[in-house]
mmCIF file of N, CA, C and O in Angstrom:
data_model
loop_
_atom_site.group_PDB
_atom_site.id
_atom_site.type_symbol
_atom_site.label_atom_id
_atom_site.label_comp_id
_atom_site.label_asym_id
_atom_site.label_seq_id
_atom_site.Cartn_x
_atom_site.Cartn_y
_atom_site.Cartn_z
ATOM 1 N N UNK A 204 18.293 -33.796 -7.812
ATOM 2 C CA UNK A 204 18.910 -32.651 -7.184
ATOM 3 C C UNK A 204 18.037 -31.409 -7.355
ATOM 4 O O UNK A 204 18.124 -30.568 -6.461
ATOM 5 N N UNK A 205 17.170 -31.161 -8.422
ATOM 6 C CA UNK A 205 16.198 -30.241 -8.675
ATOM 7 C C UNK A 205 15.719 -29.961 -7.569
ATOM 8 O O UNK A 205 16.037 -28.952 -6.938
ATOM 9 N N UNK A 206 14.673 -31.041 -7.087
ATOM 10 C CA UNK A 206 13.497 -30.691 -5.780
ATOM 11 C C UNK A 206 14.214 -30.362 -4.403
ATOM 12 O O UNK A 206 13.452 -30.055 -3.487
ATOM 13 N N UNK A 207 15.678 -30.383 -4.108
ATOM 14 C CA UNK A 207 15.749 -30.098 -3.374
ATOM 15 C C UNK A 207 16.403 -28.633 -3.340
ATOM 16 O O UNK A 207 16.412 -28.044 -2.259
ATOM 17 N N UNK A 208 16.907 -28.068 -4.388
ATOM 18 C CA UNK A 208 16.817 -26.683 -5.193
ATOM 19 C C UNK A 208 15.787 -25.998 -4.439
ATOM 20 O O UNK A 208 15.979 -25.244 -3.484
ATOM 21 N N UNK A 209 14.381 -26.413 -5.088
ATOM 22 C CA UNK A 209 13.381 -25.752 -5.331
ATOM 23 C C UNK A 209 13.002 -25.803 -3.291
ATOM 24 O O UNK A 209 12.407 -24.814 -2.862
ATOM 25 N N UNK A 210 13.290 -26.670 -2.489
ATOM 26 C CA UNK A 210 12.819 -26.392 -0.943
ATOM 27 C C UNK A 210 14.119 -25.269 -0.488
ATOM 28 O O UNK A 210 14.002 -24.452 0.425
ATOM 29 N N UNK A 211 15.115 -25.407 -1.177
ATOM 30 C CA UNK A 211 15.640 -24.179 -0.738
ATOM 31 C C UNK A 211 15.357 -22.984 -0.577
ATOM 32 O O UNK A 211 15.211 -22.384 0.488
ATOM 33 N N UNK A 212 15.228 -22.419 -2.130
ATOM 34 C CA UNK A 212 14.158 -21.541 -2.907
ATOM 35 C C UNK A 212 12.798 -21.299 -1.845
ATOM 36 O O UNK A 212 12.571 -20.217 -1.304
ATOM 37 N N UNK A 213 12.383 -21.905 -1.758
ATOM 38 C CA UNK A 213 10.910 -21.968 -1.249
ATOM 39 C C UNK A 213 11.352 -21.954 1.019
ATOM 40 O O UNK A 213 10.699 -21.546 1.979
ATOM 41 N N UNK A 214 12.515 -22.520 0.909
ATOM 42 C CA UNK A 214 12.660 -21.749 2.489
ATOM 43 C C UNK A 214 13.015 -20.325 1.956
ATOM 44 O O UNK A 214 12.125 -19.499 1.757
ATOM 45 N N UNK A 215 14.336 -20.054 1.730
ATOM 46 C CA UNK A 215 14.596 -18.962 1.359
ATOM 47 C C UNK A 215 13.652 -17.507 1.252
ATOM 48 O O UNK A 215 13.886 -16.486 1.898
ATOM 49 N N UNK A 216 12.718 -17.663 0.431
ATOM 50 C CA UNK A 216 11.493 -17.354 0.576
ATOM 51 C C UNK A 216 10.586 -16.749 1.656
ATOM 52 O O UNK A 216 10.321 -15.614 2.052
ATOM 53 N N UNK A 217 10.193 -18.122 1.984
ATOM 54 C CA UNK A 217 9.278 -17.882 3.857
ATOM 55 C C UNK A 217 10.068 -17.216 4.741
ATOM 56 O O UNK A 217 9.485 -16.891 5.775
ATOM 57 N N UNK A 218 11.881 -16.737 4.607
ATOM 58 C CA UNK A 218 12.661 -16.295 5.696
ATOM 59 C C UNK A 218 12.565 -15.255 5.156
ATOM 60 O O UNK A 218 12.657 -14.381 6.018
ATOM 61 N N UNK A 219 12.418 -14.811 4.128
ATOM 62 C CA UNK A 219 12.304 -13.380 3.861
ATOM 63 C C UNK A 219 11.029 -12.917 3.796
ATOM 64 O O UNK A 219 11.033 -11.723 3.494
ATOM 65 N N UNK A 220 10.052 -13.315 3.937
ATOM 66 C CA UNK A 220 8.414 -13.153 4.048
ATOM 67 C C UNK A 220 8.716 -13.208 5.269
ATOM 68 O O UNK A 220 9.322 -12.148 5.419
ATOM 69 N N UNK A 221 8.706 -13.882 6.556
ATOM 70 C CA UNK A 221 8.914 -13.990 7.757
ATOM 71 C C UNK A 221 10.109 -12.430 8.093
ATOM 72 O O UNK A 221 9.791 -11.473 8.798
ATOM 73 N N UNK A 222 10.873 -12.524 7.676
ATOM 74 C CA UNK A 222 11.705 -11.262 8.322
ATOM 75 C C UNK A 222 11.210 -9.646 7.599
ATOM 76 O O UNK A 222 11.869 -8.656 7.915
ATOM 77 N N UNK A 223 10.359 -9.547 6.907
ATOM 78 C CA UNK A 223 9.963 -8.241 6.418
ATOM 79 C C UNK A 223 8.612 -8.407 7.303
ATOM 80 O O UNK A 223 8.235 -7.277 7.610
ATOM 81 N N UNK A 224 7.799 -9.340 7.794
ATOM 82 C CA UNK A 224 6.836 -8.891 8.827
ATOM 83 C C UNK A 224 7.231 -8.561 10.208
ATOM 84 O O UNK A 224 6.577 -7.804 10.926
ATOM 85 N N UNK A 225 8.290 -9.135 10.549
ATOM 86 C CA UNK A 225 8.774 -9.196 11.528
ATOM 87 C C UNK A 225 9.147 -7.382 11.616
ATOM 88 O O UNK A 225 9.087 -6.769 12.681
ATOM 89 N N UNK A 226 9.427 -6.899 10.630
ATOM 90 C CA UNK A 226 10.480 -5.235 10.328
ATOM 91 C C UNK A 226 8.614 -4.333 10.156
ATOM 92 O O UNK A 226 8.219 -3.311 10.716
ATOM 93 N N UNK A 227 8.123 -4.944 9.501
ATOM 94 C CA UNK A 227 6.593 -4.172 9.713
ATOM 95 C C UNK A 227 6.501 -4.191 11.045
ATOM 96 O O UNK A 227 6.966 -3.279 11.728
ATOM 97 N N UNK A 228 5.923 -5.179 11.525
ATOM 98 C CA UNK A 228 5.464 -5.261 12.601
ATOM 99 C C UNK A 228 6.019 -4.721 13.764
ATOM 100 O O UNK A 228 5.428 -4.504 14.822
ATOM 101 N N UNK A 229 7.474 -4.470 13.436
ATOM 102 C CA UNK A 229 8.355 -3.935 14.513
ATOM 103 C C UNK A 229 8.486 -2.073 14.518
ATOM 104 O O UNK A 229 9.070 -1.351 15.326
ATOM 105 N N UNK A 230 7.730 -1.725 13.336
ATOM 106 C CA UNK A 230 7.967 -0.178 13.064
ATOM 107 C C UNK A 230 6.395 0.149 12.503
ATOM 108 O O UNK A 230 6.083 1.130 11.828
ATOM 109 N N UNK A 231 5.636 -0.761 12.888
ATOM 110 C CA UNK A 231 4.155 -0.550 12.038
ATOM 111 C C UNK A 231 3.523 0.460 12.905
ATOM 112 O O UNK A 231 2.384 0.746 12.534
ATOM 113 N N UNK A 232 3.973 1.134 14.046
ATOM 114 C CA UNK A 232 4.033 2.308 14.936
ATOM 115 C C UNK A 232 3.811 3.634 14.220
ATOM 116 O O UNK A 232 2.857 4.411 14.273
ATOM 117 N N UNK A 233 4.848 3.675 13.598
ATOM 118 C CA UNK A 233 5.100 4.858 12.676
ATOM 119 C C UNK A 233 5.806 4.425 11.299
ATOM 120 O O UNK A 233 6.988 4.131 11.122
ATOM 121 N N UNK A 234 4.693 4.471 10.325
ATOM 122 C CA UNK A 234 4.224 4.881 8.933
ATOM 123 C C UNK A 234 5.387 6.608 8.857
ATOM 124 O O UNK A 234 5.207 7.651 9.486
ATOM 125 N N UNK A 235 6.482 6.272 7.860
ATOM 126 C CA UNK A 235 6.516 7.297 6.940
ATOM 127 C C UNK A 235 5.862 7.944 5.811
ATOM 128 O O UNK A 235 5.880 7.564 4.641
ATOM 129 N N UNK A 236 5.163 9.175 6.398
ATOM 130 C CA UNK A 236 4.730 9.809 4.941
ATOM 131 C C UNK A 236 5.159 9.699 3.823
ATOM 132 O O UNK A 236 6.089 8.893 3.865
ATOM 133 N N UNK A 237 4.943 10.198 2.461
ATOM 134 C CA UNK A 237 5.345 9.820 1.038
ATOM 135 C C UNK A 237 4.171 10.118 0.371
ATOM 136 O O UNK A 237 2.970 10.078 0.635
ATOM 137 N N UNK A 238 4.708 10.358 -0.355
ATOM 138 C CA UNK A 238 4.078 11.022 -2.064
ATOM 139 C C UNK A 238 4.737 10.492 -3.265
ATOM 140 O O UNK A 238 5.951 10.659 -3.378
ATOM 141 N N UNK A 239 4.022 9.823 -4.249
ATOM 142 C CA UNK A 239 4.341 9.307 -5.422
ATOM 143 C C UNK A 239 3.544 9.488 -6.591
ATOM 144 O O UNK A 239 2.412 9.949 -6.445
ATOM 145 N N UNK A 240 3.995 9.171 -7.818
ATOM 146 C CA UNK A 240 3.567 9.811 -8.746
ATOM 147 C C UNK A 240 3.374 8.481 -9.914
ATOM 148 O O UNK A 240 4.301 7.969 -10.542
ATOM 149 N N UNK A 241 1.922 8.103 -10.000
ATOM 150 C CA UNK A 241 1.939 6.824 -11.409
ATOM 151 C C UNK A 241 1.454 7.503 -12.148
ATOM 152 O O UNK A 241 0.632 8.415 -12.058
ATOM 153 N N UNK A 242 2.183 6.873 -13.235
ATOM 154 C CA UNK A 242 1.448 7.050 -14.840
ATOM 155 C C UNK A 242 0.887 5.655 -15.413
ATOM 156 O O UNK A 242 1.664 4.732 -15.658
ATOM 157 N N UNK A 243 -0.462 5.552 -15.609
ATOM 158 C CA UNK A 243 -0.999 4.672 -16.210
ATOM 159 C C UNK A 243 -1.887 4.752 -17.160
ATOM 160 O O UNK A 243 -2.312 5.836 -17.558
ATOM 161 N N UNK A 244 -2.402 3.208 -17.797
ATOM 162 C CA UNK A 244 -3.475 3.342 -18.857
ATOM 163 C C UNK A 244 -4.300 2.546 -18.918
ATOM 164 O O UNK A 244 -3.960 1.605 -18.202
ATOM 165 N N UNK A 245 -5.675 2.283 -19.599
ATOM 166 C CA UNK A 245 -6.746 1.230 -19.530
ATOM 167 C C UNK A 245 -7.414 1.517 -20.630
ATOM 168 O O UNK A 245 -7.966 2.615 -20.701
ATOM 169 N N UNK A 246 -7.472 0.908 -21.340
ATOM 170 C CA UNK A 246 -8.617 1.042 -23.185
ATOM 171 C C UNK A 246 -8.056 2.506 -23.840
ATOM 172 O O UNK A 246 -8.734 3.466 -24.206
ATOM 173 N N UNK A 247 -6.869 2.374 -23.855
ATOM 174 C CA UNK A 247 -6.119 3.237 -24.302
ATOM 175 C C UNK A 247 -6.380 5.235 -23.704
ATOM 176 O O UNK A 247 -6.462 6.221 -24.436
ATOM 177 N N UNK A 248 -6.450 5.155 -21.920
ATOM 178 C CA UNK A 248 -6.527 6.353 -21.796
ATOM 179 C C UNK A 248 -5.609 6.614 -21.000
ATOM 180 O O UNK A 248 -5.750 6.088 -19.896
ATOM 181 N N UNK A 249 -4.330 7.497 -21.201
ATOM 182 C CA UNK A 249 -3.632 7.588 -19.910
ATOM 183 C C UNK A 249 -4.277 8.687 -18.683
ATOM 184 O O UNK A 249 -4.911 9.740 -18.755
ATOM 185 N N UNK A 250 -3.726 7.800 -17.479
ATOM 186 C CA UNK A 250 -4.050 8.622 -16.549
ATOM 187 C C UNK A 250 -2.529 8.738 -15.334
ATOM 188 O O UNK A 250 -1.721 7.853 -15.053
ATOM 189 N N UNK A 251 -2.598 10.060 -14.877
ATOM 190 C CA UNK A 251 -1.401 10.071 -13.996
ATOM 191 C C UNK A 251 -2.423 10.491 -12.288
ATOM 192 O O UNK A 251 -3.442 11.156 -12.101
ATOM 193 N N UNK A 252 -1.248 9.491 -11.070
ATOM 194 C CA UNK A 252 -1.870 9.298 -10.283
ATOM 195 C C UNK A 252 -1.529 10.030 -9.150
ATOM 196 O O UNK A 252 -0.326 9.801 -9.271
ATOM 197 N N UNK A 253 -1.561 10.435 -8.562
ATOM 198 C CA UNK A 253 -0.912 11.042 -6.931
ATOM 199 C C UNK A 253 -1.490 10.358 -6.083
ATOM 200 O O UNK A 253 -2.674 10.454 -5.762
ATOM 201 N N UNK A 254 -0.288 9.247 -5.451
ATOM 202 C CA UNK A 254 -0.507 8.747 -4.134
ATOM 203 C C UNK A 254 -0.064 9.179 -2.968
ATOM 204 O O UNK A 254 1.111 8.818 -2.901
ATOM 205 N N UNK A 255 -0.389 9.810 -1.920
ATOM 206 C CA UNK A 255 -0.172 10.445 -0.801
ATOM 207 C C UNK A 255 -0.376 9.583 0.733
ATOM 208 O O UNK A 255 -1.508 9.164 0.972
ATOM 209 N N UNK A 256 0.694 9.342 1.715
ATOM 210 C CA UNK A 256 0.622 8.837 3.213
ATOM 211 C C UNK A 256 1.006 9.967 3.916
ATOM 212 O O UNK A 256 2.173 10.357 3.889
ATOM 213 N N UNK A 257 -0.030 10.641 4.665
ATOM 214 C CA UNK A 257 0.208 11.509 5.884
ATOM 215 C C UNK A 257 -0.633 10.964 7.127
ATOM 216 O O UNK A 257 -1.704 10.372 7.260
ATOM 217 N N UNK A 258 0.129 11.335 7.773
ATOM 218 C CA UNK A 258 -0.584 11.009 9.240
ATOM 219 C C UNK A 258 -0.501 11.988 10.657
ATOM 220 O O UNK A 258 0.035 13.095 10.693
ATOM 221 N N UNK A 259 -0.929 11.544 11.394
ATOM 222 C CA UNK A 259 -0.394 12.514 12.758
ATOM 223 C C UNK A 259 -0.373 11.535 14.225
ATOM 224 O O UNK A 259 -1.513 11.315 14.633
ATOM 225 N N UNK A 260 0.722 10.929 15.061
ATOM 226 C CA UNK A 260 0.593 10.107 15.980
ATOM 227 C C UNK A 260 0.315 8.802 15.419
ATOM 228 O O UNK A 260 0.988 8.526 14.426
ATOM 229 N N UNK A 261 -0.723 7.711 15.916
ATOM 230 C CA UNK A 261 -0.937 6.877 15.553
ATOM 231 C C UNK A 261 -2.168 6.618 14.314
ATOM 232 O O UNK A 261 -2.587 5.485 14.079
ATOM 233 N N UNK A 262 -2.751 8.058 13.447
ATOM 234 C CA UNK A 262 -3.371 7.888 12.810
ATOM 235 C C UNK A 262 -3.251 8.564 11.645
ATOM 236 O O UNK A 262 -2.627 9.616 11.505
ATOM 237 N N UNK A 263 -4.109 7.704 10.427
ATOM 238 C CA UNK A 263 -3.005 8.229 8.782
ATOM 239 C C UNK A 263 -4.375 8.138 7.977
ATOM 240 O O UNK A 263 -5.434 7.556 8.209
ATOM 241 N N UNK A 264 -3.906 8.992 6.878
ATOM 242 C CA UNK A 264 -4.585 9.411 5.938
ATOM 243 C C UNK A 264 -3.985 8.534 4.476
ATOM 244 O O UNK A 264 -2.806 8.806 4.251
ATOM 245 N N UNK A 265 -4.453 7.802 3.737
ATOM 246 C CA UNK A 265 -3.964 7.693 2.324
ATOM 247 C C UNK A 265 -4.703 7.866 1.497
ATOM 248 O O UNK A 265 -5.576 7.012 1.343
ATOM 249 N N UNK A 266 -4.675 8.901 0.716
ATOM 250 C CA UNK A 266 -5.364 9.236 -0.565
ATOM 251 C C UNK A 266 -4.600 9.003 -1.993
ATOM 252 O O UNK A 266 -3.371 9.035 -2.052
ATOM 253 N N UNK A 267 -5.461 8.755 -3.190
ATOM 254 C CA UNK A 267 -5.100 8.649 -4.730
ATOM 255 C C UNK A 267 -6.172 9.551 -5.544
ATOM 256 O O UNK A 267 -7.343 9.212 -5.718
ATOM 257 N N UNK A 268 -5.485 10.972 -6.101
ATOM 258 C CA UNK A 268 -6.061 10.767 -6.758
ATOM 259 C C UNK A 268 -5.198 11.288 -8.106
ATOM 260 O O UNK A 268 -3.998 11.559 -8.105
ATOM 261 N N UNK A 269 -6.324 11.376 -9.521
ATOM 262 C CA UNK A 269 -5.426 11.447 -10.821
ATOM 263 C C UNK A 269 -6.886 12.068 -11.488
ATOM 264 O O UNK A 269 -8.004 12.172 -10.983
ATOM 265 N N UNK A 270 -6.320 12.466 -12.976
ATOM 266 C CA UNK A 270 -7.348 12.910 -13.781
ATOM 267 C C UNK A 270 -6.758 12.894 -14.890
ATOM 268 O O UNK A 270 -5.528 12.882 -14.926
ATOM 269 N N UNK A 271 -7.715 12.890 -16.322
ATOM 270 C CA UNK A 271 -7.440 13.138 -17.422
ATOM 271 C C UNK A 271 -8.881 13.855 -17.990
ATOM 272 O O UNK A 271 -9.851 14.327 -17.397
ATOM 273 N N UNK A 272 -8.551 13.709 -19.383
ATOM 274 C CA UNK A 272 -9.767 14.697 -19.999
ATOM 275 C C UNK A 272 -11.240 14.146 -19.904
ATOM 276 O O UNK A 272 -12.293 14.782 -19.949
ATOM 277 N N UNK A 273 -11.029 12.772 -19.758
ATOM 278 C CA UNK A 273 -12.118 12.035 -19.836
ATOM 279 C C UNK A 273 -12.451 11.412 -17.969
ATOM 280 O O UNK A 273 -13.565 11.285 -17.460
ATOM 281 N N UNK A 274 -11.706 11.256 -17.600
ATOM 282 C CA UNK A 274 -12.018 10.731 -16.446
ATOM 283 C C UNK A 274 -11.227 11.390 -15.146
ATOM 284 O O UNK A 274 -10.278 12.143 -15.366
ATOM 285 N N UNK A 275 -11.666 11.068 -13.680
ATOM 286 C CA UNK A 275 -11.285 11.501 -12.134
ATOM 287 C C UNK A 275 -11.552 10.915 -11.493
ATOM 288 O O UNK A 275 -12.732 10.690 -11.222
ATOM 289 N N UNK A 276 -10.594 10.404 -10.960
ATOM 290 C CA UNK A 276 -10.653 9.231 -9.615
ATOM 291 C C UNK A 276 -9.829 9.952 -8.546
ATOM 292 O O UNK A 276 -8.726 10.491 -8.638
ATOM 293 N N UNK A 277 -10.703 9.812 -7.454
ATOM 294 C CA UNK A 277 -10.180 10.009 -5.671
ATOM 295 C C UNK A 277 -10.585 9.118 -4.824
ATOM 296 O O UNK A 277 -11.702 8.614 -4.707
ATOM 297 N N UNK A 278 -9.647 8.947 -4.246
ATOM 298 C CA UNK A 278 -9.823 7.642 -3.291
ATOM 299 C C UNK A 278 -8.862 8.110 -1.743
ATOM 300 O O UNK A 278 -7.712 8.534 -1.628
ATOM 301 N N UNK A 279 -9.745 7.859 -0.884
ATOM 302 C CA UNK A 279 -9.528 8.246 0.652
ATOM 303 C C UNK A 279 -9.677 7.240 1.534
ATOM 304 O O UNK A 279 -10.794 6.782 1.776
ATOM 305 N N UNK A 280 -8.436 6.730 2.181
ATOM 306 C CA UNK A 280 -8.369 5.998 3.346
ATOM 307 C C UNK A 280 -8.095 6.234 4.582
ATOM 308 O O UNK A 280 -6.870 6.218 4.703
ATOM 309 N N UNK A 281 -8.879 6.557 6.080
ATOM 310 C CA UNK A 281 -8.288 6.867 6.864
ATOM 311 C C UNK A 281 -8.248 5.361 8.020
ATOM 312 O O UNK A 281 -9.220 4.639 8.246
ATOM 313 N N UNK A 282 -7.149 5.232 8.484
ATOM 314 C CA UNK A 282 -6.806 4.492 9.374
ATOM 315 C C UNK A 282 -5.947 4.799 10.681
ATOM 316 O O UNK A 282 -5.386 5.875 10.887
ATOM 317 N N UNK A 283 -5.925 3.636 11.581
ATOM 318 C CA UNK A 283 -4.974 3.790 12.733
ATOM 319 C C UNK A 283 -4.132 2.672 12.822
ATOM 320 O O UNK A 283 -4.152 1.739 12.019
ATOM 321 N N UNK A 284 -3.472 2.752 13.692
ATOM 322 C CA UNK A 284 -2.558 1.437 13.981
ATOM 323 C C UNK A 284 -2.608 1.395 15.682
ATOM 324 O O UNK A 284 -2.354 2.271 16.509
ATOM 325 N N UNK A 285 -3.018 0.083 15.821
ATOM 326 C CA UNK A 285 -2.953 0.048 17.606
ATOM 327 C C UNK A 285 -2.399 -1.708 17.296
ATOM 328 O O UNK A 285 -2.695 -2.534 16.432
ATOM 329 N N UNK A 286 -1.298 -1.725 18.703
ATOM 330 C CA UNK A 286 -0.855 -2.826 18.670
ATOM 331 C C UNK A 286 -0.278 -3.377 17.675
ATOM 332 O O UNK A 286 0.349 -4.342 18.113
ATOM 333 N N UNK A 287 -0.144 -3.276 16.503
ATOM 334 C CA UNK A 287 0.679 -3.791 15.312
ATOM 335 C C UNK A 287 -0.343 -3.637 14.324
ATOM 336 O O UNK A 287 0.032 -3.635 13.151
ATOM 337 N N UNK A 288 -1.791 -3.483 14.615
ATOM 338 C CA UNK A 288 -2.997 -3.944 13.652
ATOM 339 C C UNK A 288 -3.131 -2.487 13.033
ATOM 340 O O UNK A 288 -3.038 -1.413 13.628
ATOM 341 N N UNK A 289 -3.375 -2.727 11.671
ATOM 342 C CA UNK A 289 -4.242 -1.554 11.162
ATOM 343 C C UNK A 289 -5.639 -1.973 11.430
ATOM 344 O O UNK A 289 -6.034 -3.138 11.466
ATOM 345 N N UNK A 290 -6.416 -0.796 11.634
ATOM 346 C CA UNK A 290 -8.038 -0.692 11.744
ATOM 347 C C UNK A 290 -7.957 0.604 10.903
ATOM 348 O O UNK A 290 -7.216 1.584 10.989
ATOM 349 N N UNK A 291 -9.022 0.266 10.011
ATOM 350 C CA UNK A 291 -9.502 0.721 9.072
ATOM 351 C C UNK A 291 -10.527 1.609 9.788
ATOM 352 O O UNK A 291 -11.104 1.186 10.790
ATOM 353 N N UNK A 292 -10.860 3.338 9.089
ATOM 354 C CA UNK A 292 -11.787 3.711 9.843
ATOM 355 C C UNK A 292 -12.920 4.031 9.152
ATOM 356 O O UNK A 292 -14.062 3.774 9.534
ATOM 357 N N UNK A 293 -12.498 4.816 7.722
ATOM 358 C CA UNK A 293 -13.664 4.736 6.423
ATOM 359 C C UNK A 293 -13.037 4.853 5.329
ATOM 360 O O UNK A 293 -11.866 5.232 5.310
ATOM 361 N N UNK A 294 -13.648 4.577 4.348
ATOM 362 C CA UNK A 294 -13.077 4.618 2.958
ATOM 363 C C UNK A 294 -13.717 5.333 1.889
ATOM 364 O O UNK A 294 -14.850 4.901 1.672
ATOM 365 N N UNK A 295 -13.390 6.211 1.207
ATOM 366 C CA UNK A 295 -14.424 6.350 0.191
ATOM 367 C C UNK A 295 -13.502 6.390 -1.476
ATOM 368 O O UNK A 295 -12.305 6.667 -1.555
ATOM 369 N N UNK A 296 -14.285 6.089 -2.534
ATOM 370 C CA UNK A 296 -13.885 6.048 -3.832
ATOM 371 C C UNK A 296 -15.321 6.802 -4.705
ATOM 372 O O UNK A 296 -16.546 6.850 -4.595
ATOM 373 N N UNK A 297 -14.035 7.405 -5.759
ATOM 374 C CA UNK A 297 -15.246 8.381 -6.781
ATOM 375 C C UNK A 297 -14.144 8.178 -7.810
ATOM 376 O O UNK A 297 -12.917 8.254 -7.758
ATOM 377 N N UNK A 298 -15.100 7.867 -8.847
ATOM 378 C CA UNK A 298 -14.925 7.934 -10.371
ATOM 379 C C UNK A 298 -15.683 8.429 -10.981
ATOM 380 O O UNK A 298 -16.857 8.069 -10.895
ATOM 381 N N UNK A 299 -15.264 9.524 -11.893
ATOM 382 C CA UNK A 299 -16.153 10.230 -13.212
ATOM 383 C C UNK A 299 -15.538 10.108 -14.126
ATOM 384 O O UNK A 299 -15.949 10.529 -15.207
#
């Protein structure tokens, strides 16, 4: 009775992977802006992050960046969306 548990599970699954692309793909038009805020760490340094989505029409901006005493990271993505697809247009990343 297990394995057939587990194909449940595992449809269950693919219908909800299948119905959240389906909800992208159906609104991947228009990206809501948003701003968020991480706090993280790595070899014991915290760093806090600002993630930012703005856009205008069919084209968007996402940037990260954060700092601490020791280090600064910015990171810039600009893209579009045509037809359902993102296209990527450039990217850049900096760490000090």
């Amino acid at each position: 009775m297990e394995p057939r548990r587990l194909n449940n599970l595992s449809t269950l699954v693919v219908a909800m992977a299948l119905n959240a692309i389906a909800a992208v793909s159906a609104n991947a038009e228009t990206l809501k802006p948003y701003s968020a805020v991480y706090n993280t760490s790595a070899m014991g340094l915290s760093l806090e992050v600002t993630r930012q989505l703005s856009g205008e029409g069919s084209h968007y901006t996402l940037t990260s960046q954060g700092s601490s005493l020791l280090v600064s990271l910015s990171e810039t993505a600009h893209f579009s969306i045509d037809e359902g697809r993102i296209r990527g247009q450039d990217y850049t990343y900096e760490l000090k």
